[in-house]
Tab-separated table of C-alpha atoms in Angstrom:
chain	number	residue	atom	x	y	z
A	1	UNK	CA	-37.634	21.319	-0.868
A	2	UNK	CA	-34.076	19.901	-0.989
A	3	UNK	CA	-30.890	22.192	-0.589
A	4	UNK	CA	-28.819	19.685	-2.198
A	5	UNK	CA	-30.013	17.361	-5.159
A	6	UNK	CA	-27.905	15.008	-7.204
A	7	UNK	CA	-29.126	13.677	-10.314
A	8	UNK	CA	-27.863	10.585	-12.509
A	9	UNK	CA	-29.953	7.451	-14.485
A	10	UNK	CA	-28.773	4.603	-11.962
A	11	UNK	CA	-30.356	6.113	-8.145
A	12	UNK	CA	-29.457	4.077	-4.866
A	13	UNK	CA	-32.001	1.841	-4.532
A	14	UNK	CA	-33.652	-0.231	-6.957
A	15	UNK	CA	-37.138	-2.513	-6.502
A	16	UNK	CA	-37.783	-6.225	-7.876
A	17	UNK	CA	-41.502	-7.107	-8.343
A	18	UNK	CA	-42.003	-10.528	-7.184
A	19	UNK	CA	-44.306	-12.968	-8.323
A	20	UNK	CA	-46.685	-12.425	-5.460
A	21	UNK	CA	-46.699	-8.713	-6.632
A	22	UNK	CA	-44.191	-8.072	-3.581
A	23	UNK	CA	-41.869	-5.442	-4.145
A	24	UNK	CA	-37.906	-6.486	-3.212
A	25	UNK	CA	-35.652	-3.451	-2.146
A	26	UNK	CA	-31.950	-3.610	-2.841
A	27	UNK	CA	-29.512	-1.107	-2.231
A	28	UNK	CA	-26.470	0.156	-4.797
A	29	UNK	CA	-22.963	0.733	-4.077
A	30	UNK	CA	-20.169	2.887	-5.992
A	31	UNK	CA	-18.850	6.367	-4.895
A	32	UNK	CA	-21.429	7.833	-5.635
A	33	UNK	CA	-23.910	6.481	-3.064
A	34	UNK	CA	-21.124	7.077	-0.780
A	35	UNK	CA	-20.107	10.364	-1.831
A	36	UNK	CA	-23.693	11.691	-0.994
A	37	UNK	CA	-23.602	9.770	2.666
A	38	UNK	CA	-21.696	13.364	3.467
A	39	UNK	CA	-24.911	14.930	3.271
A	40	UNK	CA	-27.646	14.740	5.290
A	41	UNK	CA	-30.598	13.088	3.864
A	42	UNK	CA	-32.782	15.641	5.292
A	43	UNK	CA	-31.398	18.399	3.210
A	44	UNK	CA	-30.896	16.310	0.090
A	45	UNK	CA	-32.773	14.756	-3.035
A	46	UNK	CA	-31.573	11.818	-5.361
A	47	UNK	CA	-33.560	12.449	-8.787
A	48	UNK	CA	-32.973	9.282	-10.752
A	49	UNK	CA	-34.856	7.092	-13.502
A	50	UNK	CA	-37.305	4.043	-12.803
A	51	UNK	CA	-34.419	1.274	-14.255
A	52	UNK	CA	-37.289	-1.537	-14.539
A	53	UNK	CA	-40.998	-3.037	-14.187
A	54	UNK	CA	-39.773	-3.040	-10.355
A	55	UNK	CA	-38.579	0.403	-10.097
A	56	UNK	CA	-41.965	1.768	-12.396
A	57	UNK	CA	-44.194	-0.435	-10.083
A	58	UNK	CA	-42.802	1.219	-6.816
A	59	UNK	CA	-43.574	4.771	-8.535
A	60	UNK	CA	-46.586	3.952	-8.856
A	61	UNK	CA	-47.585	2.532	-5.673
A	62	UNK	CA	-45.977	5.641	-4.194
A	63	UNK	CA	-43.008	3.840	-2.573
A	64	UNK	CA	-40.028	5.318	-1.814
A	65	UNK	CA	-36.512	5.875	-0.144
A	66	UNK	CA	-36.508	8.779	2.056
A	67	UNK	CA	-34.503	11.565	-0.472
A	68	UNK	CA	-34.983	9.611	-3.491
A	69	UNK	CA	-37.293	10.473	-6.179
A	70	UNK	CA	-37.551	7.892	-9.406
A	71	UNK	CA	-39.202	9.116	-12.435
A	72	UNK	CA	-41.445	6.552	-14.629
A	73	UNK	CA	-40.472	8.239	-18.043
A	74	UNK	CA	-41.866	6.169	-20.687
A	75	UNK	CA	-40.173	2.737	-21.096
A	76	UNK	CA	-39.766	3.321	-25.042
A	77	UNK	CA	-38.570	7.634	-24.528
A	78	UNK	CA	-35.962	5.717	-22.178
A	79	UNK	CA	-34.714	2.929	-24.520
A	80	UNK	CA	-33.892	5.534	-27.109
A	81	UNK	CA	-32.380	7.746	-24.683
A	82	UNK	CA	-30.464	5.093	-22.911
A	83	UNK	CA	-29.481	2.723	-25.326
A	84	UNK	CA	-30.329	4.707	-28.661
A	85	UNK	CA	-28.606	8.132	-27.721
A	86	UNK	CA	-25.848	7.698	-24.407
A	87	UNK	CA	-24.670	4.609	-25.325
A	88	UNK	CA	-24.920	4.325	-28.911
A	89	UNK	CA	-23.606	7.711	-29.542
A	90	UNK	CA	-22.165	9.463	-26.690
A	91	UNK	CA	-20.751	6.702	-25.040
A	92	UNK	CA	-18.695	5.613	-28.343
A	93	UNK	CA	-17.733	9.305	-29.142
A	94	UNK	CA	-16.171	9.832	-25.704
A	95	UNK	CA	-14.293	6.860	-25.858
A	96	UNK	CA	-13.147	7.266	-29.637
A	97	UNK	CA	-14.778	3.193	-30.542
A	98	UNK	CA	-16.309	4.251	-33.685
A	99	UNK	CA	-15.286	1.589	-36.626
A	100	UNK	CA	-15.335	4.460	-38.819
A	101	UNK	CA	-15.545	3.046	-42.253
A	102	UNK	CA	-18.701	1.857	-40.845
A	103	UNK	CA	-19.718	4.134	-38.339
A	104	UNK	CA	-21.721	6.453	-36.988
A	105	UNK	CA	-24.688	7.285	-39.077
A	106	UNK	CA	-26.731	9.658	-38.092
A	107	UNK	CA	-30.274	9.537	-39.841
A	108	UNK	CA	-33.573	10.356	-39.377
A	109	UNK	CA	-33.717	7.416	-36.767
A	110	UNK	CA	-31.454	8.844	-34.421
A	111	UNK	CA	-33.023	12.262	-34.666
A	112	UNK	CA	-35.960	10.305	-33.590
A	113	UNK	CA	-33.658	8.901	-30.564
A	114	UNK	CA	-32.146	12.377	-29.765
A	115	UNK	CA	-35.568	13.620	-29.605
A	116	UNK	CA	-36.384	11.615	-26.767
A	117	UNK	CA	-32.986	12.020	-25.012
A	118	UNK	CA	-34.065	15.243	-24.811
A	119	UNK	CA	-37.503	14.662	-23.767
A	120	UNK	CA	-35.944	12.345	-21.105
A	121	UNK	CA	-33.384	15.525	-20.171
A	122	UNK	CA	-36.034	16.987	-19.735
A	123	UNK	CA	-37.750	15.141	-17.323
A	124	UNK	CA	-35.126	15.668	-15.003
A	125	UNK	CA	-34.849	19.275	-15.342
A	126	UNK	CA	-38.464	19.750	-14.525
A	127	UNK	CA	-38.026	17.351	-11.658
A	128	UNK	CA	-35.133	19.023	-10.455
A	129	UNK	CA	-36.483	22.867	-10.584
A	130	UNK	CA	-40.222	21.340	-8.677
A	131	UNK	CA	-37.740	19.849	-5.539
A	132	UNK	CA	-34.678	22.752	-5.437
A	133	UNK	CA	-34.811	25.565	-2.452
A	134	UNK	CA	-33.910	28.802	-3.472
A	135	UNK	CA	-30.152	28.988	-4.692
A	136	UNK	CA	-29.888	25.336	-3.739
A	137	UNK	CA	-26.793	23.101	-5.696
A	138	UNK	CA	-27.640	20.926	-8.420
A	139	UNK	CA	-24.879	17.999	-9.149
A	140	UNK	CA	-25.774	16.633	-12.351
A	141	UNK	CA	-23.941	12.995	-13.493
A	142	UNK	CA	-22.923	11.725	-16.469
A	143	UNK	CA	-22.826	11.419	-20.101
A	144	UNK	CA	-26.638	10.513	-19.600
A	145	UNK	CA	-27.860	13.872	-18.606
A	146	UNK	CA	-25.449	16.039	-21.135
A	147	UNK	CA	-28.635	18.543	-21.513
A	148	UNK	CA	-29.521	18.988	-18.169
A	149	UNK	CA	-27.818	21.869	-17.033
A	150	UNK	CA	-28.620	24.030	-19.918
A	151	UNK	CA	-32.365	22.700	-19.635
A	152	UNK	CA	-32.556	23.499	-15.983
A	153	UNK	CA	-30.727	26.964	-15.977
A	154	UNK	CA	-33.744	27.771	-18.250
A	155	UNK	CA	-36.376	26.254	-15.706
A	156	UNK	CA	-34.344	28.129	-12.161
A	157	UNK	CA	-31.737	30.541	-13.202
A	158	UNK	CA	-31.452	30.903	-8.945
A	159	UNK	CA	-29.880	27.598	-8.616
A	160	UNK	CA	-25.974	26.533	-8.612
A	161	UNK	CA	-25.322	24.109	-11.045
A	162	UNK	CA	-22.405	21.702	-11.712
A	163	UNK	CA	-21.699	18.274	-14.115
A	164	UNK	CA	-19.508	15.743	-13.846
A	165	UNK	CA	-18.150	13.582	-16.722
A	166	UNK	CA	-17.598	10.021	-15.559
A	167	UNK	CA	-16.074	9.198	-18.983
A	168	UNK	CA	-13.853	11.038	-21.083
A	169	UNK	CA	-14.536	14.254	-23.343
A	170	UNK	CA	-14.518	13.433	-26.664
A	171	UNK	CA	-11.627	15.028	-29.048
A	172	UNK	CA	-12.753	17.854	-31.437
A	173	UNK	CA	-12.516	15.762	-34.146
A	174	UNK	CA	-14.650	13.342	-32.599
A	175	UNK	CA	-16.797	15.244	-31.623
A	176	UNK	CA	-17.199	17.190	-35.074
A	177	UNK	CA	-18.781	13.956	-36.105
A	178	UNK	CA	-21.530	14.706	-34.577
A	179	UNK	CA	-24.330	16.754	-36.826
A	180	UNK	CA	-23.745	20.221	-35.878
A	181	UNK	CA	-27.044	21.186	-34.604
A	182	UNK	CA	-26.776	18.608	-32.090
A	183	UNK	CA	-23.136	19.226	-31.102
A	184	UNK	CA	-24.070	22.954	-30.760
A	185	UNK	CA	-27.126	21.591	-28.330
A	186	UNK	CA	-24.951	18.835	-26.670
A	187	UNK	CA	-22.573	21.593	-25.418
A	188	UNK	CA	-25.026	24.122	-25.045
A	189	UNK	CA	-26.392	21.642	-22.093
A	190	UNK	CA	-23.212	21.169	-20.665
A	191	UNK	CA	-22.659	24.936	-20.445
A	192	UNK	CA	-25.416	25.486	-18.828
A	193	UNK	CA	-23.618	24.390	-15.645
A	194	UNK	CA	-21.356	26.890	-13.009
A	195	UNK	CA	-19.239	23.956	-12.929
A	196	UNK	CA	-18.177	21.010	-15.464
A	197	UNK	CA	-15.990	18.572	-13.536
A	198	UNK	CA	-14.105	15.835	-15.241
A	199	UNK	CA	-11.656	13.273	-13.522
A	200	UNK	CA	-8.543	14.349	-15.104
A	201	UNK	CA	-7.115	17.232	-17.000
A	202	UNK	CA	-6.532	15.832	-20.294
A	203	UNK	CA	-10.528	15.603	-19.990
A	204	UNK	CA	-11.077	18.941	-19.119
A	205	UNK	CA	-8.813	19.880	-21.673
A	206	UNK	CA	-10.302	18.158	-24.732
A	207	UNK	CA	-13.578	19.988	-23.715
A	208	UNK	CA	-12.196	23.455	-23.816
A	209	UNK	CA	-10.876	22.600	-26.916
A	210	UNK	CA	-13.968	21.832	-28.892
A	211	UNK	CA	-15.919	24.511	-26.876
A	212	UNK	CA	-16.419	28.175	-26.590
A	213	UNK	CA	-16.106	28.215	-22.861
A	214	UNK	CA	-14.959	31.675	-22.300
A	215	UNK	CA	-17.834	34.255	-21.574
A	216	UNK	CA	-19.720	31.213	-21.081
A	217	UNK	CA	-19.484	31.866	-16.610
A	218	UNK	CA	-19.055	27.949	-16.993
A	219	UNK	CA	-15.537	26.864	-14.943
A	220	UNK	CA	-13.830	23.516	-15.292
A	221	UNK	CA	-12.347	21.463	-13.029
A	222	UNK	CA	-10.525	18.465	-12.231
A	223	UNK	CA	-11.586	15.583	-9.614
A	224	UNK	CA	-10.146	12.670	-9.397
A	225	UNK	CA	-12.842	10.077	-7.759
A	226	UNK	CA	-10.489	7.698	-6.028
A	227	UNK	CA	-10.881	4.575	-3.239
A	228	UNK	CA	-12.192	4.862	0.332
A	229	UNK	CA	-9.589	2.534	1.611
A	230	UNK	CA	-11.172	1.269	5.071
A	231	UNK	CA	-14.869	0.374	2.966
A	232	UNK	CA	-12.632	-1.237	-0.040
A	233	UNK	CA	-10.660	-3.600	2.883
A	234	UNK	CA	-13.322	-4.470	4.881
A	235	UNK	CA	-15.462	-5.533	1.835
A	236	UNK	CA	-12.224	-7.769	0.558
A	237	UNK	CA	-12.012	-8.938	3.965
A	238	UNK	CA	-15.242	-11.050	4.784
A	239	UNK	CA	-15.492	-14.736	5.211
A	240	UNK	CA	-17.592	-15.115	1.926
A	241	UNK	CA	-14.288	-13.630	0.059
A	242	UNK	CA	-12.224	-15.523	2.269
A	243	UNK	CA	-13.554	-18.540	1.230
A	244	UNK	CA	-13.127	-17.843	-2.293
A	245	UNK	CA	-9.530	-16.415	-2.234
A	246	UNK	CA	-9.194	-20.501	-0.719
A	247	UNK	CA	-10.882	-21.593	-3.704
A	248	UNK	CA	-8.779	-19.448	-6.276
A	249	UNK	CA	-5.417	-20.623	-4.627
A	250	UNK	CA	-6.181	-24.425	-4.799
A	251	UNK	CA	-6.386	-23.688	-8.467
A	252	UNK	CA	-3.845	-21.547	-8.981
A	253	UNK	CA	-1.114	-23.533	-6.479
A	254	UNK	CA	1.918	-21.445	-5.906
A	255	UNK	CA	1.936	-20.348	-9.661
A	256	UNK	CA	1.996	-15.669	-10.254
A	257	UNK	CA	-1.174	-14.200	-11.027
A	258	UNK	CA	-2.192	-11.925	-13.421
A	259	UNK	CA	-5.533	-10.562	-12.772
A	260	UNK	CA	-7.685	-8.335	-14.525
A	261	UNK	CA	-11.427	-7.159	-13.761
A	262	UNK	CA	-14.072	-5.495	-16.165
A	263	UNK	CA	-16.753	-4.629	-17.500
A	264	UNK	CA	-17.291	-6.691	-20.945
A	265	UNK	CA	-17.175	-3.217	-22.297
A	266	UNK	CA	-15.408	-2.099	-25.429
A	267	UNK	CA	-13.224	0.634	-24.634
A	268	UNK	CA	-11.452	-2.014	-21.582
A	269	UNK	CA	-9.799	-3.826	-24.438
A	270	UNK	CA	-9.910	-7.487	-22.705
A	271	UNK	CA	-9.352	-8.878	-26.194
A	272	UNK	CA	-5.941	-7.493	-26.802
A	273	UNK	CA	-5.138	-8.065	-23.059
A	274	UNK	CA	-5.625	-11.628	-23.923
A	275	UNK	CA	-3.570	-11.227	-27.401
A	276	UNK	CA	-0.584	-10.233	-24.434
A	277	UNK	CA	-0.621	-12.687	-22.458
A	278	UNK	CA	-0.749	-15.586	-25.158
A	279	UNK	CA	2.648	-13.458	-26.591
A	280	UNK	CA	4.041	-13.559	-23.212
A	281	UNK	CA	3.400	-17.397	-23.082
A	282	UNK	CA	5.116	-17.568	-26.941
A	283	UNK	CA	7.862	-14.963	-26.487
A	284	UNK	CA	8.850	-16.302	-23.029
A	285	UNK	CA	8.513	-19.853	-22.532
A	286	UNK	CA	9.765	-20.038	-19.103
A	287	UNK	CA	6.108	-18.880	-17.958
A	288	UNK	CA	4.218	-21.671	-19.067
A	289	UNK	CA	2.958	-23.344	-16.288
A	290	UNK	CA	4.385	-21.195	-13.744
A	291	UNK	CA	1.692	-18.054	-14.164
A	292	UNK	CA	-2.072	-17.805	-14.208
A	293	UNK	CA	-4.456	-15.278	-15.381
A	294	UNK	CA	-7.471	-14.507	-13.637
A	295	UNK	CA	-10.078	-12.502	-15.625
A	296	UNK	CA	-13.017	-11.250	-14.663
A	297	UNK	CA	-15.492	-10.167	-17.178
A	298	UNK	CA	-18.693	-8.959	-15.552
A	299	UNK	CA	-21.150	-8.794	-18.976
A	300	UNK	CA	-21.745	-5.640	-20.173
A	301	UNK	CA	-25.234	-4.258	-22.117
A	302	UNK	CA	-26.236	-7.655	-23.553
A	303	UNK	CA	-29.031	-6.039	-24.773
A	304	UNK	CA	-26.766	-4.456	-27.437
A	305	UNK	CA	-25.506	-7.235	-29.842
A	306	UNK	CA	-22.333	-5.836	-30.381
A	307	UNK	CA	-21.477	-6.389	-26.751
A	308	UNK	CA	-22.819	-9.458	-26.813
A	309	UNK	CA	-20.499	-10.216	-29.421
A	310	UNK	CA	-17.617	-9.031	-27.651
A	311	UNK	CA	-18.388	-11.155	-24.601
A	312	UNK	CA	-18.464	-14.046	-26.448
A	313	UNK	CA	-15.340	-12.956	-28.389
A	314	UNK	CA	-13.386	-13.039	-24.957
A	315	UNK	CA	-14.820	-16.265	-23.795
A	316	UNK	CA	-13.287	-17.760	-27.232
A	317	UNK	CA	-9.844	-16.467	-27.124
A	318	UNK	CA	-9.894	-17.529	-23.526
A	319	UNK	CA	-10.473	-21.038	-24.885
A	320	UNK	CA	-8.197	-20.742	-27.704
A	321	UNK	CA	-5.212	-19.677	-25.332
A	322	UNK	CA	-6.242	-22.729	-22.895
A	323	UNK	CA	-6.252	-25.379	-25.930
A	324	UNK	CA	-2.797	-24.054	-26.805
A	325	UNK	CA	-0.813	-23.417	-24.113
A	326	UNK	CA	-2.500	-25.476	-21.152
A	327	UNK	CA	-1.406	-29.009	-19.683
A	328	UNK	CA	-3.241	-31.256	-17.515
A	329	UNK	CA	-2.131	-29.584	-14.372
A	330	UNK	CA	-2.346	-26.045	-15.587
A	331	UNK	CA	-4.949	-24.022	-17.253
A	332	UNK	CA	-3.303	-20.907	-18.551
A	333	UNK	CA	-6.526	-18.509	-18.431
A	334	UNK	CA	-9.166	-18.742	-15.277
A	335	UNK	CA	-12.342	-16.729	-16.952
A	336	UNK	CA	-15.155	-16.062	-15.706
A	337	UNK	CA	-17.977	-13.997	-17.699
A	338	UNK	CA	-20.475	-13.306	-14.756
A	339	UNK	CA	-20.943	-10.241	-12.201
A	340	UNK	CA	-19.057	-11.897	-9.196
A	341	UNK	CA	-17.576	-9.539	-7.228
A	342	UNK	CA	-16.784	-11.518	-4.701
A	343	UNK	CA	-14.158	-13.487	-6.603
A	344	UNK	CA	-12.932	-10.291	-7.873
A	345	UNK	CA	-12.123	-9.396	-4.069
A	346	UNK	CA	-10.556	-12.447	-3.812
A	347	UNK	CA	-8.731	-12.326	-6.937
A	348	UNK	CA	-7.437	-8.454	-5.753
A	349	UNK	CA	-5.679	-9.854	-3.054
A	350	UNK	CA	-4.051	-12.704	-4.767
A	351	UNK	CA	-2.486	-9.970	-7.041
A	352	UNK	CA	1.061	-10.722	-8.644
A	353	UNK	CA	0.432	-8.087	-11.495
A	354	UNK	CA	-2.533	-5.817	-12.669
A	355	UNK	CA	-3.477	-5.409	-15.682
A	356	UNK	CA	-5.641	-2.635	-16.664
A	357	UNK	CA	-5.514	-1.632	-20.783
A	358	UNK	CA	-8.054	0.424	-21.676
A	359	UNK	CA	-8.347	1.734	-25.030
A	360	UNK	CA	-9.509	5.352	-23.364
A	361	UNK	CA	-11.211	5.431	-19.560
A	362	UNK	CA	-12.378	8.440	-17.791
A	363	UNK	CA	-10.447	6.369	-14.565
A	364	UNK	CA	-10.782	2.998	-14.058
A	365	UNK	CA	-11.048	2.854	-10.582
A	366	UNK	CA	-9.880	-1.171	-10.938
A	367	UNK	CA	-6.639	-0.149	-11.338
A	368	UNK	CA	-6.740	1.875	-7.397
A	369	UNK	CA	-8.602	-0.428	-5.810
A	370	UNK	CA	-6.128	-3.590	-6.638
A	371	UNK	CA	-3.198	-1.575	-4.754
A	372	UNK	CA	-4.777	-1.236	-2.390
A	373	UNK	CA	-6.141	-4.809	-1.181
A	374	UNK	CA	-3.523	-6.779	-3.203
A	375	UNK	CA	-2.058	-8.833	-0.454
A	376	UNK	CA	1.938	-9.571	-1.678
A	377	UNK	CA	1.949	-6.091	-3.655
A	378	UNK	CA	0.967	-6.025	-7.187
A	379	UNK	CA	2.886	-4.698	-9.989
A	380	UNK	CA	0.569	-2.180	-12.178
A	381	UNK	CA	0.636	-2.773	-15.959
A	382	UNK	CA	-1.252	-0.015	-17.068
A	383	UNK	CA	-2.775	2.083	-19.687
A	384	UNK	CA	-1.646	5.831	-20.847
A	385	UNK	CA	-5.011	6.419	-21.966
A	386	UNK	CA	-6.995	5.472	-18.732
A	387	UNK	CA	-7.530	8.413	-16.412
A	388	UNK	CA	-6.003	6.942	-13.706
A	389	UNK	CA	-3.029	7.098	-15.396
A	390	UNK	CA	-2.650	11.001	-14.354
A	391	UNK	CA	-2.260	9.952	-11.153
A	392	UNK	CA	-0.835	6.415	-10.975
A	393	UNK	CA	1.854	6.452	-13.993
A	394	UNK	CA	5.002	6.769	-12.196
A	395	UNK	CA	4.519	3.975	-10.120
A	396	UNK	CA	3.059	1.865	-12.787
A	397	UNK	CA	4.352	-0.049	-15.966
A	398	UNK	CA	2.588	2.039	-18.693
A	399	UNK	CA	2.009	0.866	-21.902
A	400	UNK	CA	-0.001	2.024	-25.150
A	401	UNK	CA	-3.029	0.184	-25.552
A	402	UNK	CA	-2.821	-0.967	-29.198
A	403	UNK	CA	0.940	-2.241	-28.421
A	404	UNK	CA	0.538	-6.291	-27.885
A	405	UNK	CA	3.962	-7.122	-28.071
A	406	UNK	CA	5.065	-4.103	-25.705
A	407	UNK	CA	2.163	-4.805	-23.103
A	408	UNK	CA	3.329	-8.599	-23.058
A	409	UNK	CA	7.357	-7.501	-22.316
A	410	UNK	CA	5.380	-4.986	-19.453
A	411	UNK	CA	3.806	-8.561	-18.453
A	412	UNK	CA	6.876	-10.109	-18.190
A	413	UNK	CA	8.834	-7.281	-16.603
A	414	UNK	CA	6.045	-7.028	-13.867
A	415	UNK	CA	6.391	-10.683	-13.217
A	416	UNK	CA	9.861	-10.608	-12.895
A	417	UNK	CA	10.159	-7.576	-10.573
A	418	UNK	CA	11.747	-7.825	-7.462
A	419	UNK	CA	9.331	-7.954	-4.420
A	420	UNK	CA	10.838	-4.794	-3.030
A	421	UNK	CA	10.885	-3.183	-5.440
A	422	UNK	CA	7.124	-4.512	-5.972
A	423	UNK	CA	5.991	-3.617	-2.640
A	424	UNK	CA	7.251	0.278	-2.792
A	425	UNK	CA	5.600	0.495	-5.561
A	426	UNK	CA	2.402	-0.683	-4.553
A	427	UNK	CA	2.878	1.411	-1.028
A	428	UNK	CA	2.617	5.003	-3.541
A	429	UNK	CA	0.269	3.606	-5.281
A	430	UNK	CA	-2.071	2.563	-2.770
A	431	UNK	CA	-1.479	6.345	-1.374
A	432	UNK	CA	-2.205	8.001	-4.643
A	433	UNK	CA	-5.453	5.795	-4.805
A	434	UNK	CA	-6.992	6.441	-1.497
A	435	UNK	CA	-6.539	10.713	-1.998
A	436	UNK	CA	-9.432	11.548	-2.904
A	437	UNK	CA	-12.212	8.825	-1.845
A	438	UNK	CA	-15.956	9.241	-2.490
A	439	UNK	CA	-16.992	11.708	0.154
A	440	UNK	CA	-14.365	13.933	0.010
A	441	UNK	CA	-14.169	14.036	-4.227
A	442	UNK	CA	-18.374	14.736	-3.519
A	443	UNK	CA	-17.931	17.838	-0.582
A	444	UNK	CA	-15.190	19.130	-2.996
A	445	UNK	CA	-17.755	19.743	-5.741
A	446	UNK	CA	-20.574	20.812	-3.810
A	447	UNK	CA	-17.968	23.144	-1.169
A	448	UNK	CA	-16.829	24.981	-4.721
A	449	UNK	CA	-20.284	25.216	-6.153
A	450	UNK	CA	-22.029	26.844	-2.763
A	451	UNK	CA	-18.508	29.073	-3.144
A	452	UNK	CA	-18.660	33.088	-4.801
A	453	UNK	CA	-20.321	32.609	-8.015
């Protein structure tokens, strides 16, 4: 029996079934993993779903991390809860990316779907209450397990209970478009917690607007995840990235950078980031040739085709800008569309200027970790509707997302500040970035969840 258990659909490990029938172990990242490092495995359980054939394969051979526990829920109960329900529904809702003329629809297929996000909630309540001590603290994650906390208080009304909300909180308008049987459920989950933690306060805010909190016993609070500083270095420091940052330079020469890295997701807006830099190459000529911009666009549920067409969408306009602008010695836009994080290292430290846009973003922890690694200083263009703009605006260039022609003069003013200037700025930001890293944003949750009820 575990005194502390964490719960979330992505665990810490992962398995790869081999051809041989061997089973391959790798190990996850993010703050997460490291958040619960503070924690001694002894006391502690990770309840989190079988991802794949490898993960359901280990299950059933009974192997295992020490404090892990992976549930097999049925592969088809888990495609309509992942993809059908979290990121179908809730994952557009919370990030306001309905095409609304078109969408959402909610029909007797996605009752079907909710059904078995609830039967996959469900599964992790049940698997929470069999492995929790008496009175032991419950950290729920994510947009994933929205019904958890009402479905466990149900199961162990003894335990402390808390969720946190990676993305935003949908607006009440958004959220109204929900059927109202299921937003009375969704938020009935979500207040069955002690605690509902959300990165910023506009968050926490927009769900105290479209719920009845009070009477509820449910508090909210505000924790900004930020960047373990010394982990974040030392990864952007090792040969393989070394080698790479060589790489990037001998293509860039001694041109400015502009480097972005994502997720081919939606809500990061890479397309009209794109839109900004070809109207900084049109409205100020005196950059062509003399600036580069690095993208990275790690691909995003390809299993979904409207991501898919999005990736390729990116890929084309990076092509478009290239056949424009570009000359034989310079290509205007580096791209790449694959998970490489070590040329994102590399391209963190070759950092003129940032640029993080995103339509709406719980944080965007891109935009804290580029401070801090960036090796000249980096000017920040970024986003009033990411979460990390709470923290980070008054250091940064801020810009509304939807605004081209304004995020392309925030391009050129970031290119053309001076490096003092530059490097002050990217001091304070660095600082605001490295507050709260992974471990201590973790212990802050579970200190105020063990505190008087």
């Amino acid at each position: 029996m575990a005194t502390v258990l964490v719960a979330s659909n992505r665990g810490p490990v992962s398995y790869v079934l081999g051809e041989d029938g061997s089973l391959d172990t790798r190990r996850g990242g993010g703050g997460l993993v490291s958040g619960l490092s503070a924690v001694s495995s002894q006391d502690s359980v990770w309840v989190c779903a079988a991802l794949g054939e490898g993960d359901r394969e280990a299950v059933r051979r009974g192997v295992g991390e020490p404090g892990v526990r992976m549930l097999d829920i049925d592969p088809d109960v888990y495609a309509d809860a992942y993809n059908g329900i979290a990121n179908s529904v809730l994952w557009f809702l919370h990030h306001h990316l309905y095409d609304v003329p078109r969408e959402p629809v909610y029909d007797a297929e996605f009752r079907r779907r909710w059904e078995s996000y609830r039967a996959y909630n469900r599964a992790f309540a049940e698997a929470l209450a069999g492995a929790a001590d008496e009175g032991a603290a419950v950290l729920v994650q994510d947009y994933h397990l929205a019904l958890v906390p009402g479905q466990l208080r149900e199961l162990r009304p003894d335990l402390r209970i808390a969720h946190f909300t990676h993305t935003p909180w949908a607006s009440p308008e958004y959220l109204r478009m929900l059927p109202d049987d299921i937003r009375e459920e969704l938020l009935w989950g979500m207040l069955g917690a002690d605690e509902l933690g959300f990165h910023t306060t506009a968050w926490a805010e927009a769900f105290a607007a479209g719920a009845d909190v009070a009477g509820t016993g449910t508090r909210l609070a505000v924790h900004p995840l930020g960047v373990d500083a010394e982990e974040l270095r030392a990864l952007a420091y090792r040969p393989a990235v070394d080698e790479r940052l060589a790489e990037l330079r001998a293509e860039v020469g001694d041109r400015k950078t502009i480097v972005r890295v994502d997720r081919t997701e939606l809500s990061k807006n890479i397309l009209r980031g794109l839109l900004a830099y070809r109207e900084l190459l049109t409205a100020h000529p005196e950059w062509r040739g003399r600036v580069v911009h690095l993208a990275s666009a790690y691909p995003s549920r390809q299993d979904l085709e409207v991501y898919r067409s999005y990736t390729s969408a990116v890929a084309a306009l990076a092509e478009e800008i290239n056949a424009e602008f570009g000359t034989e010695d310079w290509t205007p836009v580096l791209v790449s569309v694959k998970d490489d994080f070590t040329r994102s290292l590399a391209a963190y430290r070759l950092a003129d200027v940032a640029l993080v846009n995103p339509v709406r973003d719980g944080m965007n922890l891109v935009a804290k970790e580029i401070p801090v690694v960036s090796e000249e200083g980096c000017a920040l263009v970024l986003s009033r509707e990411a979460g990390a703009y709470e923290e980070l605006g008054e250091d940064a260039l801020t810009v509304n997302p939807f605004d081209v022609s304004a995020t392309a003069e925030a391009l050129h003013t970031a290119l053309t500040m001076p490096p003092s200037e530059r490097a002050d700025r990217t001091k304070r930001l660095a600082t605001a970035s490295t507050a709260l890293p992974p471990q201590r944003w973790f212990l802050n949750q579970l200190e105020a969840l063990r505190g008087p009820a």
